[in-house]
Amino acid sequence: MTDGWDWRQPGASGVPAGQPGPGHPPGGSPTTPPYGGQPVASPWWSDALADPWRDPHAPTAVVIPAAPIPGTEPEPVTDPDAPGRPKLRQMLLIPLITALLAGTLGGALGYAFAVRGGVAAPVLGAAPGSAPTLAQRPPESLAGVAERVLPSVVTVRMVGVGGTSEGSGFIVSADGHVITNDHVVAGGTGKASVIFNDGSTASATVVGQDEESDIAVIKVTRSGLRPVEFGDSDALAVGDPVLAIGSPLSLANTVTAGIVSALDRTMQAGEPGGPTRYYAAIQTDAAVNHGNSGGPLVDAAGRVIGVNSTIKSLVSEGQEAGNIGLAFAIPINQAKRITQEIIGTGKARRTVIGAQVGGPGSNTNGSGVRLAAVEPSGPAAGAGLRAGDVILRLNGRPMTEPTDLIALVRKYAPGSVVTVEYRRGSSRQNTSVTLAADAK
C-alpha cells in the first residue's frame, strides 16, 4: 500500500544519484520526508511546490522571478505610438487649421465658379490718394458755411383757421428772437411752434409783424441759441455766390446754392384780398420753393444778406408753383431795421416820399414814373417836386413802372437822403429828397 509519497532512493527512477530529479530545480537541496528519516534528494520536490499530490509527470521546471534589487530598475519607456491625452496647443491648432483649409477651399471654389461662368472679379476704384482741396471743406467753402449757419435756421409752423402754415426762419438774438415772413404767420392764433436744426421743438409767440414789408418776428424761450451774423445787402454785386437755407416742401435743413442774379428787382406781390407788398428784392437763382419763405439767404462768408420771400413760377391759377430759378429775398438791411422796430415798439414804420403815382395820365411809355399828386408838407414837396413831374431815376436806379418808385423808397429807412433825377416839361433836373415815415 502506498500513501502517495515516493520513497525511492536516488537513482531509483533512473536519475543518477546526486542529480536533480524531475521537478527539482537546479541547485536544489535535499528535503526531509514528512515521516522522518534521512534527507533525500527528491527528483520533483521543491520548497516552492509543497504539494504531495502533484503529478510526477507534470513539467518539472518552475521559474520563480527573482526579487528586484533596489536601484537597478530600468527607466520607464513611453511608447510613442500609444494614444495619449491631447495637449492644449494641439486642441487649438486643429480647429484653426480646419478653418483655414475650409476658407481656402471655399475661395478657390468661388473663384473657379466665377471664372467658369465668365464673371471675373474686377478691381474697383483707383489707388487711394490725398483728398482734393474741395473735399477738405475749409470754413470758407460752401459746405463750411452751411455747417456754420444751419444751427441758426428753424422751421416755423403756425396753426390758423384755414389749417397749418409752414415756413422757415432764423435766430437773430441769443434771447430767442426769430425773423420770418409775415405771410408765414398771417391768419394764425399768435402761437407758433419752432423746430430746430437738431430736431427739437419749442413753442413760440408772435412779437409783431408788418404786412407791407412781409416781415414778422416771433420769440422762443430757450437757452444756448446761436444767432446769425448779418451781412450788408447794400454791398452785394451781381454774380456773388449765395446759399438759400430752409424747409422747402417740409424738407427741413435744406441748402441750395446759386448766385445773385439781380439787385433791386422791384415787384408787387400779395394774395387776393390781402395786403399788397412791394419789394426791391435780391434776385437769386438758388432753388427756392414753398416752405423756404422766411429762411435766410447767406453770402459766401455765412452772413445773412436777405430773407427769402417769394418766387416766380410758370403755372396757371390754382396750380402748385415750383422753382424755375427766379427767387427773391428781402434785403437784410431793410429786414433788420423793421425787426428792430417791431421788437422795440411792436410795429414797423413805413418809408414814404410824400407823393402819389399812377392814375390817369401816368403812362410814360417806360421812360419814368409820373407823379399824380404831391403832399404839400411831404418830403417830395420839400425837395421842390410837383405833380406832373416825371421821376427818371432814384439813386441812379431807372424808374419804368410805378411799382419801381414805391418798392425802392420802402427799401430805405426813414430819414435817408436819396438823389432824384426828374423831368419837368422838356428839362431834366436833380434834387435830394429826405424820406420820411408814414404818419400812421
Phi, psi and omega in degrees: 000141180242155179249015178090355180262144181257114183256024182290147179283160177305137179089349182293333182263011179092009179258127183302144178298142179088351179259149179291135180278179179300131181086352179267119182293149177302142181077008180292170182237156179297150180245162181264129179299156182293338182250029179082191182103182182282143177297137178234158178272108181282134181287345182226351183281144173214160179295330184281332184245080183267049181255111183290343182261014182293139179293121181293343180267002177288159178306138186266351184272114176241117182259121177252117182302138177286148179294134181295145178272125181306138177090354182250005180295141179287154178294140178294138181245126180271132179286117181295338181270352181287139178296137180230176180283125181295144178277165182299320181296322178292323180295324179280327185287327184295310179293331179294315179295322179298316180296319180296318179295321180294318178297317179297317180295319179295317178296319180296319179293319178298315179297318181297318179295320181295316180293318181295327179278000177085012181247105178268140180289114181280157173267115185269135175079161177268175178297138182298140178230185180288147181292140177294164184301318182295330181282351180277350173050065175293162184303330182275356177285165179299322178295321178294322178294315181299317180298325181284326187270328187307320180298344181263358182259139183230163170259132183249129176235133181231128178266126180230187181296322183273006181124201182254126174260149183225139177206200182237172177194177178211146185283129182242356177211151182293340180270009167108010178284137183231132175267137172212186178273149175297321184289350175283322184256353182298139179080007180272181181271359184093351178248129181231167173237146183238133176250123184274173183301328181273004178094350178285159183234160176205151176280156182218155176239150179278120178280317180179165182208152179235113186297314189288330178268349180064037178241135175225153179235127173240167183222138175244153177254103182197143180266164177075021181283148180246106180286157179284167173259134181272143172257194180241105182291340177284346181264006181286156175226149177299131183102349178297138178287143180218160173236137173253127185234137179171207184233066179294132178053038178068015177267091186296154175060038178269134180239127174234152184241153177189203178227168171285116183273328180197160178240152179054043177282101185282135182204160180241131183220166179152160179264154178303129181083353180256185181290153175266127183249139180243133182236134161252079200266164169273121178266136180221155174260009173296140183295118178231133180225178177304131184107338173285343184305129180092349180280166184276146166253120187243154179271185185290349176262004180082016180263139181286126180240000179192164176245113180301129190227317186210165180223161170256142181211152181261071180230159178276170181302130177089352179271159180283124180279149178221174184290131171232019178087015178233097180235155187224140182232144175287128180303139186292331178299321177288315181295322179295317179298314180295321178298315179298322179291320178295316179295320183283321187236352181088354178209167182246148176275148178254130183275134182227162178253350179081033178210158178249145179237166179087188181088182180302138178077012182274350182288122179239014180058037176076014181248043178128175181239121182275136177278121179278328180205152179231128179290134186303322183250017182273177182301319182296315179297321179296336179267002176092008179280151181228161174300138182097342176294147180251117179280119181268317181216147173233115186052039176084355181272121182297141177255125178235335182228154176305325179301326182301313183293316182295312184295319183289323177298319183288347176292329185270157178278151174304138183096349178291144178256124180240151177266130181241126172256127184222167179237129175237111187068239181254001183257147175255138181220165178233148176208164177248132182241131173267111184289155184229172176269146178297146182297326179287000000 
